[in-house]
Coordinates of C-alpha atoms and ligand atoms in Angstrom, one line a residue:
Chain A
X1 CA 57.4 144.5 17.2
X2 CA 55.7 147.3 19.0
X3 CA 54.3 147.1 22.9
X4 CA 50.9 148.3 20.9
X5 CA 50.8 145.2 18.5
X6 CA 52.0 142.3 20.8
X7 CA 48.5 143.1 22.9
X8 CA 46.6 143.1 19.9
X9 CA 47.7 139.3 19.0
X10 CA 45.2 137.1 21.1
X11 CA 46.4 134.6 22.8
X12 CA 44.9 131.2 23.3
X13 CA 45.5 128.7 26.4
X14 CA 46.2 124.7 25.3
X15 CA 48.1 121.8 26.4
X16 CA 50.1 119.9 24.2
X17 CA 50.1 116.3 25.3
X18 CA 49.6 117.5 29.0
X19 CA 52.3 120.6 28.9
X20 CA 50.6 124.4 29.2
X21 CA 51.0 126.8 26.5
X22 CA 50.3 130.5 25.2
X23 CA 49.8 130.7 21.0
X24 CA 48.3 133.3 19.1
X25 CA 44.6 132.8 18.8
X26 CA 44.2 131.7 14.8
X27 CA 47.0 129.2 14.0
X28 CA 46.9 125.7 13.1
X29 CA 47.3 123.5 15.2
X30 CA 50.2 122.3 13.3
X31 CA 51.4 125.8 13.7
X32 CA 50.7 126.2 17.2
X33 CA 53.3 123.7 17.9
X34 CA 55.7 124.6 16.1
X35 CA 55.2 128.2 18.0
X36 CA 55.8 126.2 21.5
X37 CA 58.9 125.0 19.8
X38 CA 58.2 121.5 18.2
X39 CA 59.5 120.2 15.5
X40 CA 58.3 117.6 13.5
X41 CA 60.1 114.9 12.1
X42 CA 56.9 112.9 12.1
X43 CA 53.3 113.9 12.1
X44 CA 53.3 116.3 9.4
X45 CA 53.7 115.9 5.5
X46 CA 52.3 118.3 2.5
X47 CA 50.3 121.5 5.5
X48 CA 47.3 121.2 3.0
X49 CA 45.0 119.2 4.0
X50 CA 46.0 115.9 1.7
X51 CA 48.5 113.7 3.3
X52 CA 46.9 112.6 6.5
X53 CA 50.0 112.5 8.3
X54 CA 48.9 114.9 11.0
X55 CA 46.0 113.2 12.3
X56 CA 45.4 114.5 15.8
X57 CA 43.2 113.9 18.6
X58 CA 41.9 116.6 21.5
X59 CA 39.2 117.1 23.4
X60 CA 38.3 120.9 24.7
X61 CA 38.0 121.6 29.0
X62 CA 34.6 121.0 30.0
X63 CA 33.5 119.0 27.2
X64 CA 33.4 114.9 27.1
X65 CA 33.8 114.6 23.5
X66 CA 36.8 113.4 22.2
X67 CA 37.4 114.8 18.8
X68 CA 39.5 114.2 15.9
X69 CA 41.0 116.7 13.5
X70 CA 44.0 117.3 10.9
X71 CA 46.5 119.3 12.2
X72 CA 47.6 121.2 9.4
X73 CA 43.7 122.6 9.2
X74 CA 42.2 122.3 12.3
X75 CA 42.2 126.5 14.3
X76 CA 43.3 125.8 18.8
X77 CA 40.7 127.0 20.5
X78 CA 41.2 127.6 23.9
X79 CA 41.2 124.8 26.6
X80 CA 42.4 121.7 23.9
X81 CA 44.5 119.1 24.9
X82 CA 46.2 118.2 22.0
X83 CA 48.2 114.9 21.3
X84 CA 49.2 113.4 17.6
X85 CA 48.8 110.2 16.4
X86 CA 51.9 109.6 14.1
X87 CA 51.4 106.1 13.3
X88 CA 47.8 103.6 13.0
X89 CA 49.1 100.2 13.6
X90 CA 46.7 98.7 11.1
X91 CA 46.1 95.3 9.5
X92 CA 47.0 95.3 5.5
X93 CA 46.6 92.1 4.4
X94 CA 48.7 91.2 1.0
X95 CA 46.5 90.7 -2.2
X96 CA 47.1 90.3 -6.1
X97 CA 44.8 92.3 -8.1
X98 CA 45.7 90.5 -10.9
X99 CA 44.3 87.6 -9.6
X100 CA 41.7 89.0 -7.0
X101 CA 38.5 89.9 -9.4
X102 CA 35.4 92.1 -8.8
X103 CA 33.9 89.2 -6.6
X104 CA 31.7 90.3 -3.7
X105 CA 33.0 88.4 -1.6
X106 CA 36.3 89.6 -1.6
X107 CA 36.4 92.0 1.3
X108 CA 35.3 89.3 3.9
X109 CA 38.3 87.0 2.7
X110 CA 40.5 89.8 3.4
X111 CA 39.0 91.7 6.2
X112 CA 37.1 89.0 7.4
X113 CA 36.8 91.6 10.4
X114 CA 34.3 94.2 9.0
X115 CA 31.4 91.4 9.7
X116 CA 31.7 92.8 13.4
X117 CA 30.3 96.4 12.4
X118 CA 27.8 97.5 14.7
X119 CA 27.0 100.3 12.7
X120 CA 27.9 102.8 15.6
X121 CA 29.1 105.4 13.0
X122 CA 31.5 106.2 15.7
X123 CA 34.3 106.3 12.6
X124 CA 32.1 108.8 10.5
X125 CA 32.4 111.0 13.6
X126 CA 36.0 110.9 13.6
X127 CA 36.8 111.7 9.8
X128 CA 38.3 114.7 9.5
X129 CA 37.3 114.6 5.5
X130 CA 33.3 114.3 6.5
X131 CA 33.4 110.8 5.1
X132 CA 30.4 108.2 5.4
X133 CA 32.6 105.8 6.8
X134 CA 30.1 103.5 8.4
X135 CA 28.3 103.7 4.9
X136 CA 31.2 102.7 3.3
X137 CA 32.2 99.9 5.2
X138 CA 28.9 98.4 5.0
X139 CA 28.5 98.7 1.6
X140 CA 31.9 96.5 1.6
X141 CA 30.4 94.1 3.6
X142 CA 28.0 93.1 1.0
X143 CA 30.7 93.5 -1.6
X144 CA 29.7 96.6 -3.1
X145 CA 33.0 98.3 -4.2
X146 CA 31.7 100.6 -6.7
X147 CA 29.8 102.4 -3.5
X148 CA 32.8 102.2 -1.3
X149 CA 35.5 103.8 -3.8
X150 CA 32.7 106.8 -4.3
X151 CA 31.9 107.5 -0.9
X152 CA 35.6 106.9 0.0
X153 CA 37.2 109.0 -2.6
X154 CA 38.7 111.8 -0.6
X155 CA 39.9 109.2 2.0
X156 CA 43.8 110.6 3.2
X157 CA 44.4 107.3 4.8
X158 CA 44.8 109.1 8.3
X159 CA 43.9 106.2 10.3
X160 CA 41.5 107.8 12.8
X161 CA 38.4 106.1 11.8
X162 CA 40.5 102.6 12.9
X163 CA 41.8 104.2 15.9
X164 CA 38.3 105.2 16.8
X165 CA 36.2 102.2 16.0
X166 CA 35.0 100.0 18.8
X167 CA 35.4 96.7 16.7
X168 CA 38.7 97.1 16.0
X169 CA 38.0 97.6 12.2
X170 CA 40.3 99.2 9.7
X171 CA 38.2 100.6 7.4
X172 CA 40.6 103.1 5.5
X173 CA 42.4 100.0 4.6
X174 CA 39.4 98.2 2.9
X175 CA 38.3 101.7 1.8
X176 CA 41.6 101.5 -0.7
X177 CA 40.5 97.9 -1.4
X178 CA 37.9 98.8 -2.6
X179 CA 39.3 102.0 -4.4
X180 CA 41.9 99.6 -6.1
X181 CA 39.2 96.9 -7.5
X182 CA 37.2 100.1 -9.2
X183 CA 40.0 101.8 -10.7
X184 CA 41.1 98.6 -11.9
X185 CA 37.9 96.5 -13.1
X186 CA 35.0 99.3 -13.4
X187 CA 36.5 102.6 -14.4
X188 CA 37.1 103.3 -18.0
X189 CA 40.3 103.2 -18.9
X190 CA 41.7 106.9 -19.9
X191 CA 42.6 106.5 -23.6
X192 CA 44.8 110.0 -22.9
X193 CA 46.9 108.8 -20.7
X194 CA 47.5 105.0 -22.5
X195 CA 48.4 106.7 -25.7
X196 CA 51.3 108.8 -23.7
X197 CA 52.7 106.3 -21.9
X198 CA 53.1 104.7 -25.3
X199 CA 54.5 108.1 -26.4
X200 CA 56.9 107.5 -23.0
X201 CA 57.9 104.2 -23.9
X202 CA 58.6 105.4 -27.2
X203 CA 61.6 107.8 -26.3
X204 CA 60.2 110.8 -27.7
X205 CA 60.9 113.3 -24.5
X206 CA 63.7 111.5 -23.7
X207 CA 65.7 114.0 -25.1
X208 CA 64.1 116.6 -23.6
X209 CA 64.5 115.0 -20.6
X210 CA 68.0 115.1 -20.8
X211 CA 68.4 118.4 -21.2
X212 CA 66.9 119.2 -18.0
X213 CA 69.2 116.8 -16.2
X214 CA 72.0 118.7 -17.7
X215 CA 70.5 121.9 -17.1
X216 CA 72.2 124.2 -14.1
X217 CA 70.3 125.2 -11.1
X218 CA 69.8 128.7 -12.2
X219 CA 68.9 127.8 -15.5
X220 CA 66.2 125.3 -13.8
X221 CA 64.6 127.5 -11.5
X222 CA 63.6 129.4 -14.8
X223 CA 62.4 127.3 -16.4
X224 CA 59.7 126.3 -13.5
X225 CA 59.0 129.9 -13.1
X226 CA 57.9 130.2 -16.7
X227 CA 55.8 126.8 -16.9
X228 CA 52.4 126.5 -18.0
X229 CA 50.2 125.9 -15.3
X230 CA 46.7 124.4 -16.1
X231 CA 43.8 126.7 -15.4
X232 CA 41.6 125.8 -12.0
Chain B
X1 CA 1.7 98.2 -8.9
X2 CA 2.2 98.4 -5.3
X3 CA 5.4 100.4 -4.4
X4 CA 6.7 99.1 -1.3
X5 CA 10.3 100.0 0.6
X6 CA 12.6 96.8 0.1
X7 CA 15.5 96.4 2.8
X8 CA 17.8 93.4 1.1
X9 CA 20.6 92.7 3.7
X10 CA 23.8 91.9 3.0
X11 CA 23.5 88.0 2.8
X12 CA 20.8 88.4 -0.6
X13 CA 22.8 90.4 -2.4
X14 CA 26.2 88.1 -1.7
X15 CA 25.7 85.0 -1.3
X16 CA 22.0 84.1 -1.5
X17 CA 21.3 86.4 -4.8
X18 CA 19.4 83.1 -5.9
X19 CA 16.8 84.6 -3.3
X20 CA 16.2 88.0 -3.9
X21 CA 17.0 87.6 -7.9
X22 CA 13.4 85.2 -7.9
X23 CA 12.1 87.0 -5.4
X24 CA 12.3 90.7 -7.0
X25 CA 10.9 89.1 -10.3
X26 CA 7.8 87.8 -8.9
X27 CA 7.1 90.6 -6.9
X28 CA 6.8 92.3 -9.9
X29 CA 4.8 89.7 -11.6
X30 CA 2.5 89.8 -8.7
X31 CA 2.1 93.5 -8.9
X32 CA 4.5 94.9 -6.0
X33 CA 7.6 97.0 -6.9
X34 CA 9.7 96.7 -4.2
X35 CA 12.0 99.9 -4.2
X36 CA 15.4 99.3 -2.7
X37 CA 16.3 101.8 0.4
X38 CA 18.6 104.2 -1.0
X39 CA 20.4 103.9 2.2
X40 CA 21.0 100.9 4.0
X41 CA 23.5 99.0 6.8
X42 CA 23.2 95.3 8.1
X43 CA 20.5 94.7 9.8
X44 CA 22.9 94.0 12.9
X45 CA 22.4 89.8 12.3
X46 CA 21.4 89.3 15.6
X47 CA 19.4 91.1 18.6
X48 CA 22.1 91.7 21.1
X49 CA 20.8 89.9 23.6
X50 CA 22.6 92.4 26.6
X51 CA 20.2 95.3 26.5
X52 CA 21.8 97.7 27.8
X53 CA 23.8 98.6 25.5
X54 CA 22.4 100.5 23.7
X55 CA 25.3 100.6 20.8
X56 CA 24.4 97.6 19.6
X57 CA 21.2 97.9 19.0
X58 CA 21.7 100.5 16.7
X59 CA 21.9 99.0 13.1
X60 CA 18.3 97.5 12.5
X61 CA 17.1 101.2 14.0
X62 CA 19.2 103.1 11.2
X63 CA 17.5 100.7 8.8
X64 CA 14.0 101.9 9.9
X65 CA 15.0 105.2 10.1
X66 CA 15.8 105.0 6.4
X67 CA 12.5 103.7 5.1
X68 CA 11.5 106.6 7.4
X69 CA 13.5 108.8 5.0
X70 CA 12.3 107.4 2.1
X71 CA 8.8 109.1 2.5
X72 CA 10.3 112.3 3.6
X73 CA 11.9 112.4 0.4
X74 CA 8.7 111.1 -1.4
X75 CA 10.1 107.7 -2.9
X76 CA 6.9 106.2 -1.6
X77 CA 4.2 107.7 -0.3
X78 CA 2.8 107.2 3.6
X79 CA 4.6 104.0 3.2
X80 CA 5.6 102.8 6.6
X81 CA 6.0 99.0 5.5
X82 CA 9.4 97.5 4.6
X83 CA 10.0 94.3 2.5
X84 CA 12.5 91.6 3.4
X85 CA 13.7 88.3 2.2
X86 CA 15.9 87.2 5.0
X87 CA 14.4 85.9 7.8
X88 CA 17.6 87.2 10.2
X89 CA 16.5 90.7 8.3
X90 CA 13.1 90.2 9.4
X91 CA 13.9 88.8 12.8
X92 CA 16.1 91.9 13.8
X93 CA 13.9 94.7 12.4
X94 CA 11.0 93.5 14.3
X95 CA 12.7 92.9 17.3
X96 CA 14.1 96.6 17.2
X97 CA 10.8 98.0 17.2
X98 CA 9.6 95.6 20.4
X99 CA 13.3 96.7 22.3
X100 CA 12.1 100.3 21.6
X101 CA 8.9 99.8 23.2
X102 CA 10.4 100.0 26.2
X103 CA 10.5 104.1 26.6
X104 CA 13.8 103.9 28.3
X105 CA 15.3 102.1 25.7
X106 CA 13.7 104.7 23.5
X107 CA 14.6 107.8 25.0
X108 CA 18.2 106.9 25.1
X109 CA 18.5 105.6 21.5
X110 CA 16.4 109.4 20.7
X111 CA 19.8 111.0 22.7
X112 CA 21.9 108.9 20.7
X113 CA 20.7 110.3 17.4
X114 CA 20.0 113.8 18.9
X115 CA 23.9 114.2 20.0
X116 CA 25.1 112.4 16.3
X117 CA 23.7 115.1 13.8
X118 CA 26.2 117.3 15.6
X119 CA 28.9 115.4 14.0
X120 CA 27.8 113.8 11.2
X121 CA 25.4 115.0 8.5
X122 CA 24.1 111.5 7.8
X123 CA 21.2 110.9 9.3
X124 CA 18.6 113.6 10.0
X125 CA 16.0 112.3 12.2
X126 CA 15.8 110.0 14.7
X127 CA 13.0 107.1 14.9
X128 CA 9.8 108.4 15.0
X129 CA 8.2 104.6 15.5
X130 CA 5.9 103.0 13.3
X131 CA 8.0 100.9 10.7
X132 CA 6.7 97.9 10.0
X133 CA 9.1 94.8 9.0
X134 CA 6.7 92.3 6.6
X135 CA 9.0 89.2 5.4
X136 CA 8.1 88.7 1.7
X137 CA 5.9 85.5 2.4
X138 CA 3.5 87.9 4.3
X139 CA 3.2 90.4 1.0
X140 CA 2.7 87.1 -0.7
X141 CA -0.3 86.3 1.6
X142 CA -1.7 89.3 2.8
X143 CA -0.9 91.4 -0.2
X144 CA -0.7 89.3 -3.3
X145 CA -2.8 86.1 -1.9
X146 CA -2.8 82.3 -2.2
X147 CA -5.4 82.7 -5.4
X148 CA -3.6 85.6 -7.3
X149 CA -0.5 83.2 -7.2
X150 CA -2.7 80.0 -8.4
X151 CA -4.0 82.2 -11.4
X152 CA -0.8 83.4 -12.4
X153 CA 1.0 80.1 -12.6
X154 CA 1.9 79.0 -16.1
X155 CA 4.2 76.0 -15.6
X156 CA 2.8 74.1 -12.9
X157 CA 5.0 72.3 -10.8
X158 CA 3.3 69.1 -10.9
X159 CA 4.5 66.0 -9.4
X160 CA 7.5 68.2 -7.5
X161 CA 7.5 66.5 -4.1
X162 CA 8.7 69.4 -2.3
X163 CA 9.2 69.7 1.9
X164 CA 8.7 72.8 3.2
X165 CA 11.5 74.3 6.2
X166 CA 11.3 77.6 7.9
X167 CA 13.4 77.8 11.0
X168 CA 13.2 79.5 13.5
X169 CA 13.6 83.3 12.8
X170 CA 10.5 84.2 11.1
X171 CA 8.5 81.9 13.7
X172 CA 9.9 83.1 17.0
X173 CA 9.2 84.9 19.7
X174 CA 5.5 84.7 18.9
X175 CA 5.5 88.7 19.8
X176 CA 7.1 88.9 16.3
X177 CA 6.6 85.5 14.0
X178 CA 4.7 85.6 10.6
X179 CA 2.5 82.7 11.4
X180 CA 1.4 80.1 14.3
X181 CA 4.7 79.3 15.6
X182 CA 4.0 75.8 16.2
X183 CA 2.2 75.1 13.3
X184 CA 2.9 77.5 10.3
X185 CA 1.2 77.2 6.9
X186 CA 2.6 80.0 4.4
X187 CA 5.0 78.0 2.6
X188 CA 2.7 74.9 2.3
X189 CA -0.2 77.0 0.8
X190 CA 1.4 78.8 -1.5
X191 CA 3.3 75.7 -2.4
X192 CA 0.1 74.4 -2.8
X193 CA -0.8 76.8 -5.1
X194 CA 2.1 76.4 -7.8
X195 CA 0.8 73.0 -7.8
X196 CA 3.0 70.8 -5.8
X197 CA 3.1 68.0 -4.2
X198 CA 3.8 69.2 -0.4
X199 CA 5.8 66.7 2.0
X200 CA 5.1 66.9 6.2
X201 CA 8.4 67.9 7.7
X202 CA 8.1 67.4 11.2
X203 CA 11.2 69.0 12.0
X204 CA 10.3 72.5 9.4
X205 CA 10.4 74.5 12.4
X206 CA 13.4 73.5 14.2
X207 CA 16.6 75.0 14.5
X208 CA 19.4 74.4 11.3
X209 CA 22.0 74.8 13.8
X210 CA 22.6 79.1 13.0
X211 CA 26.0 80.4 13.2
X212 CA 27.6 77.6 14.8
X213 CA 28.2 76.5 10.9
X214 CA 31.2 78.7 11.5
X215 CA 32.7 76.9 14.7
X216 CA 31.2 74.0 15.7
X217 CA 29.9 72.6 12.1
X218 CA 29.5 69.2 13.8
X219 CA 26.4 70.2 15.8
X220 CA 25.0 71.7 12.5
X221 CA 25.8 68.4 10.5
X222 CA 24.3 66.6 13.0
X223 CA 20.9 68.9 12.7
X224 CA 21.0 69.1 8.9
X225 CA 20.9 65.1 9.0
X226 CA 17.7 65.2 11.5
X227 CA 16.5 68.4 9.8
X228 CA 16.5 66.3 5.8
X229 CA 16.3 63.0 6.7
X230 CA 12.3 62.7 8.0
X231 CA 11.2 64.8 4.7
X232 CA 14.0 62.7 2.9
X233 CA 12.3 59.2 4.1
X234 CA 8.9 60.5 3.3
X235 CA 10.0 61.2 -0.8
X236 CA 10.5 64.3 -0.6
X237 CA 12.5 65.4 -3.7
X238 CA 13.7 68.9 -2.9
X239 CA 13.8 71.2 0.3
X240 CA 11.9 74.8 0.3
X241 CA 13.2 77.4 2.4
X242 CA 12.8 81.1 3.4
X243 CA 15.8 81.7 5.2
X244 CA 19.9 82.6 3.6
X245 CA 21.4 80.8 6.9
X246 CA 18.9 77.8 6.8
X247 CA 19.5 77.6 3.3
X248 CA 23.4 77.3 3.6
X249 CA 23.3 75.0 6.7
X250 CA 20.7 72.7 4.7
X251 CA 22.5 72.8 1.5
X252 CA 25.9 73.0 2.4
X253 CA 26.4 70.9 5.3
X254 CA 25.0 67.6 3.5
X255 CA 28.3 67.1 3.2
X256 CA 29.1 66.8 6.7
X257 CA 26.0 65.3 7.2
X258 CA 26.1 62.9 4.9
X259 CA 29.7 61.5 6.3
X260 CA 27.7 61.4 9.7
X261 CA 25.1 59.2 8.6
X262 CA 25.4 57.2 5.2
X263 CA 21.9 56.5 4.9
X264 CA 21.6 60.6 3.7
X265 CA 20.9 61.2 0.3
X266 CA 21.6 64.1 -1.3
X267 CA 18.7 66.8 -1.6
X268 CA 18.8 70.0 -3.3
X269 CA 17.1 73.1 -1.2
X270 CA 16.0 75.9 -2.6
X271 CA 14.1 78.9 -2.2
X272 CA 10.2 79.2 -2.5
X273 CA 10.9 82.0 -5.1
X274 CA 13.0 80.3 -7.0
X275 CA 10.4 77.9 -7.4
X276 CA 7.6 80.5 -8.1
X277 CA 10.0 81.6 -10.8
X278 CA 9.9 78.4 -12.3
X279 CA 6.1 78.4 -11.9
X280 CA 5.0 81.8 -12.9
X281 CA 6.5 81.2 -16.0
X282 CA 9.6 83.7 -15.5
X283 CA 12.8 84.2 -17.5
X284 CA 15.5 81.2 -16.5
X285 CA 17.8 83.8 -15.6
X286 CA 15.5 84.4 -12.7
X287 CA 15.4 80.7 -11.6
X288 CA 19.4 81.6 -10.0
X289 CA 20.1 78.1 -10.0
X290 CA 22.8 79.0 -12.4
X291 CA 25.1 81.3 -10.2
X292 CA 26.9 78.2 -8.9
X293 CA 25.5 79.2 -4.9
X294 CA 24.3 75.6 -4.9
X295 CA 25.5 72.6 -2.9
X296 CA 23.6 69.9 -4.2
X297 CA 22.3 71.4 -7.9
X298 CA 18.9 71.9 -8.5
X299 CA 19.1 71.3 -12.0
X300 CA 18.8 67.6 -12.8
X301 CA 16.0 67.6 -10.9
X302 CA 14.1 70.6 -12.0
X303 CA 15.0 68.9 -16.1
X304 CA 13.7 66.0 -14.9
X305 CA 10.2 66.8 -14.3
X306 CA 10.5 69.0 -17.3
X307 CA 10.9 72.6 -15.2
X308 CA 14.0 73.7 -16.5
Ligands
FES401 S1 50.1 117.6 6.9 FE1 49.2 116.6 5.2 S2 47.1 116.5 5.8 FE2 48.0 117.6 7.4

């Protein structure tokens, strides 16, 4: 690299969990780190935006907020303080769909919890989706699932609106709940895919299936570089 | 037909849908279409009573924001009213209007609002002011009136001794109550007016004991005995109420109640709209005596004197 183009790369000023750093103005956060030299064996999972694994909270010199972000989407700016949360220890109670029903009363038997919202919103504010959490979760709280699994549906299960709330709520947990109940006692089923999993159980790609087991690496590769792919 | 913002709360749409289920039918038999806020939280249960912080005293203010929304969008028109059926409902809407009458208070909850639309796209506006919180039993005698009811009734309920019970919640503070605290009459008139026979409770405005149902149920067994057993002694045949938490301490805890003190019968309670169901002549479906939220059942009684 040229003296010319390393001066045209801007570089940005932030701390990662407390430690000073120079990183081209423009990268991820996600890639920003891995510029200082982390690695991650935690904390990151598909760099697109649908995991969740990367959630990450910073907050920017001379401002009070604290804010919340993906890792893998969010740009540094210059002056964050950046620390990851790997892991939400959260409460996820054991159920039985089978047995559970569309009753409304089923999220206060098993978050019994979500009764202490305050509606604060404070967990809206910290999805990095631009969820209506706090609309969600109230619309559990008088058993509404059909409203939670549509306002939660791009829920990653990142875990910062539980980190964040101030009642100690979980409310991607009841969020999938909820999601769970739909898909199985609202939503119509999709004849499509009943019909092949019959088709499945029936054997007939099984042998097609076994010739790509057999198949040798090269022979692979080609075969996934000449799929169809389903238009956008 | 009078379109007027409905805020349900969580408790009428769980487990007191007996109440709003009557209560939405004979609004619309009366005339009043009660729209359902397209937006709504819990209504926060209680006031907080610490008020200083200011977090807490949020919900019931989203809530009026909301009906504020409504009119923006053109719902309803220059409608600044909002319906309940719970009396907590009631009881925490109002009292966020009088907590924001302090301008302190108000300014702050304004910054609060201010600083959230930079992080959420939710809510647009903060409170302007103005809402108004009516309970139902106010449309029904302001709106509707005691004579509109007596012309529309079709099964009257004749010979029902009934004993009316309203709590606490839509009587106190005074600042905020639907009727003379000490000595309230809604229920009794429009009682009156579907043609029953109405009881004296002494004890319809005390206390049913609220949310210590949850922890200390012997208090509330204890009330529920002193709260039934006057109205009881005096042939009452069924408890009216107005209020979900009332309702489930009256109802429910006859059990403890009645383990307490033998000399307790067993009295079904039930909602004044249920019974206006029942009166106006309504679809049974809209009695909700059938969606097992009962304690004591309704129903041998109501067949009984020929109402069901
Ligand atoms: S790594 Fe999957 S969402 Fe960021």
């Amino acid at each position: 690299m040229s003296q010319e183009k390393k001066e045209e790369t801007k570089k940005v000023q932030i701390y990662i969990m407390g430690r000073e750093y120079q990183v081209p103005a423009g990268l991820t956060i996600m890639k920003a780190m891995e510029y200082a030299g982390y690695r991650f064996v935690r904390s990151c999972g598909c760099r697109g935006g649908f995991c969740g694994a990367c959630a990450t909270v910073y907050r920017v010199k001379g401002d009070y907020k604290l804010r919340m972000a993906l890792a893998c989407q969010e740009t540094v700016e210059d002056g964050m303080y950046i620390s990851q949360i790997p892991f939400t220890p959260a409460e996820k109670p054991i159920y039985d769909l089978e047995k559970l029903g569309p009753s409304a009363n089923v999220f206060l038997q098993y978050y019994p919890e979500i009764a202490k919202c305050v509606s604060c919103n404070t967990c809206t504010k910290a999805c990095p989706q631009d969820l209506e959490v706090m609309d969600y979760v109230q619309a559990a709280l008088r058993g509404d699932f059909e409203e939670v699994a549509s306002l939660s549906f791009d829920c990653i299960s990142c875990g910062l609106c539980a980190v964040r709330c101030p009642t100690e709520l979980v409310p991607y947990n009841i969020a999938l709940l909820a999601r769970r109940l739909y898909g199985k006692y609202v939503m119509p089923k999709a004849k499509h895919v009943e019909e092949r999993i019959k088709e499945i159980e029936s054997g007939k790609f099984n042998e097609e299936l076994q010739k790509l087991m057999e198949a040798s690496v090269d022979d692979l590769k080609e075969v996934y570089e000449t799929r169809e792919i389903e238009p956008e | 037909m009078i379109r007027l913002p409905y805020y349900p709360g969580c408790a009428v749409q769980t487990t007191a849908r007996n109440y709003s289920i009557s209560g939405v039918a004979i609004a619309e038999k009366l005339g009043i279409e009660l729209v359902e806020l397209p937006k709504w939280n819990c209504c926060g249960v209680f006031p907080f009573l610490a008020n200083d912080d200011i977090m807490r005293h949020l919900a019931p203010i989203r809530n009026l924001i909301h009906v504020q929304e409504m009119n923006e969008k053109g719902i309803v028109q220059n409608e600044n009213r909002v319906v309940t059926f719970c009396s907590m409902c009631y009881h925490t809407l109002k009292e966020a209007n009088l907590f924001l009458k302090d301008p302190e208070k108000k300014e702050k909850t304004d910054i609060f609002f201010e600083r959230e639309k930079e992080f959420v796209g939710g809510v647009k506006e903060g409170y302007k002011g103005g809402v108004e919180a009516l309970d139902f039993l106010e449309v029904l005698k302001d709106i509707v009136g005691y004579d509109k009811i007596a012309e529309e009734v079709k099964k009257p309920l004749k010979g029902l001794k009934v004993a009316p019970y309203y709590g606490c919640l839509v009587l106190r503070p005074r600042e905020i109550g639907i009727d003379d605290p000490e000595n309230p009459t809604i229920l009794e008139n429009i009682l009156e007016a579907l043609g029953a026979e109405v009881i004296d409770n002494p004890n319809r405005i005390q206390c049913c004991g609220s949310y210590h149902t949850v922890d200390r149920r012997d208090i509330v067994a204890e009330l529920t005995y002193d709260n039934l057993i006057y109205p009881v002694r005096s042939g009452a045949e069924v408890i009216v109420t107005c209020c979900p938490l009332c309702t489930f301490n009256l109802d429910f805890r006859q059990k403890d109640a009645g383990k307490l003190h033998r000399d307790l019968q067993e009295i079904p309670v039930m909602y004044y709209t249920q019974l206006m169901a029942i009166a106006l002549g309504l679809d049974k479906q809209f009695y909700g005596v059938d969606l097992g939220l009962h304690y004591v059942d309704p129903k041998p009684l109501l067949e009984a004197k020929n109402l069901y």
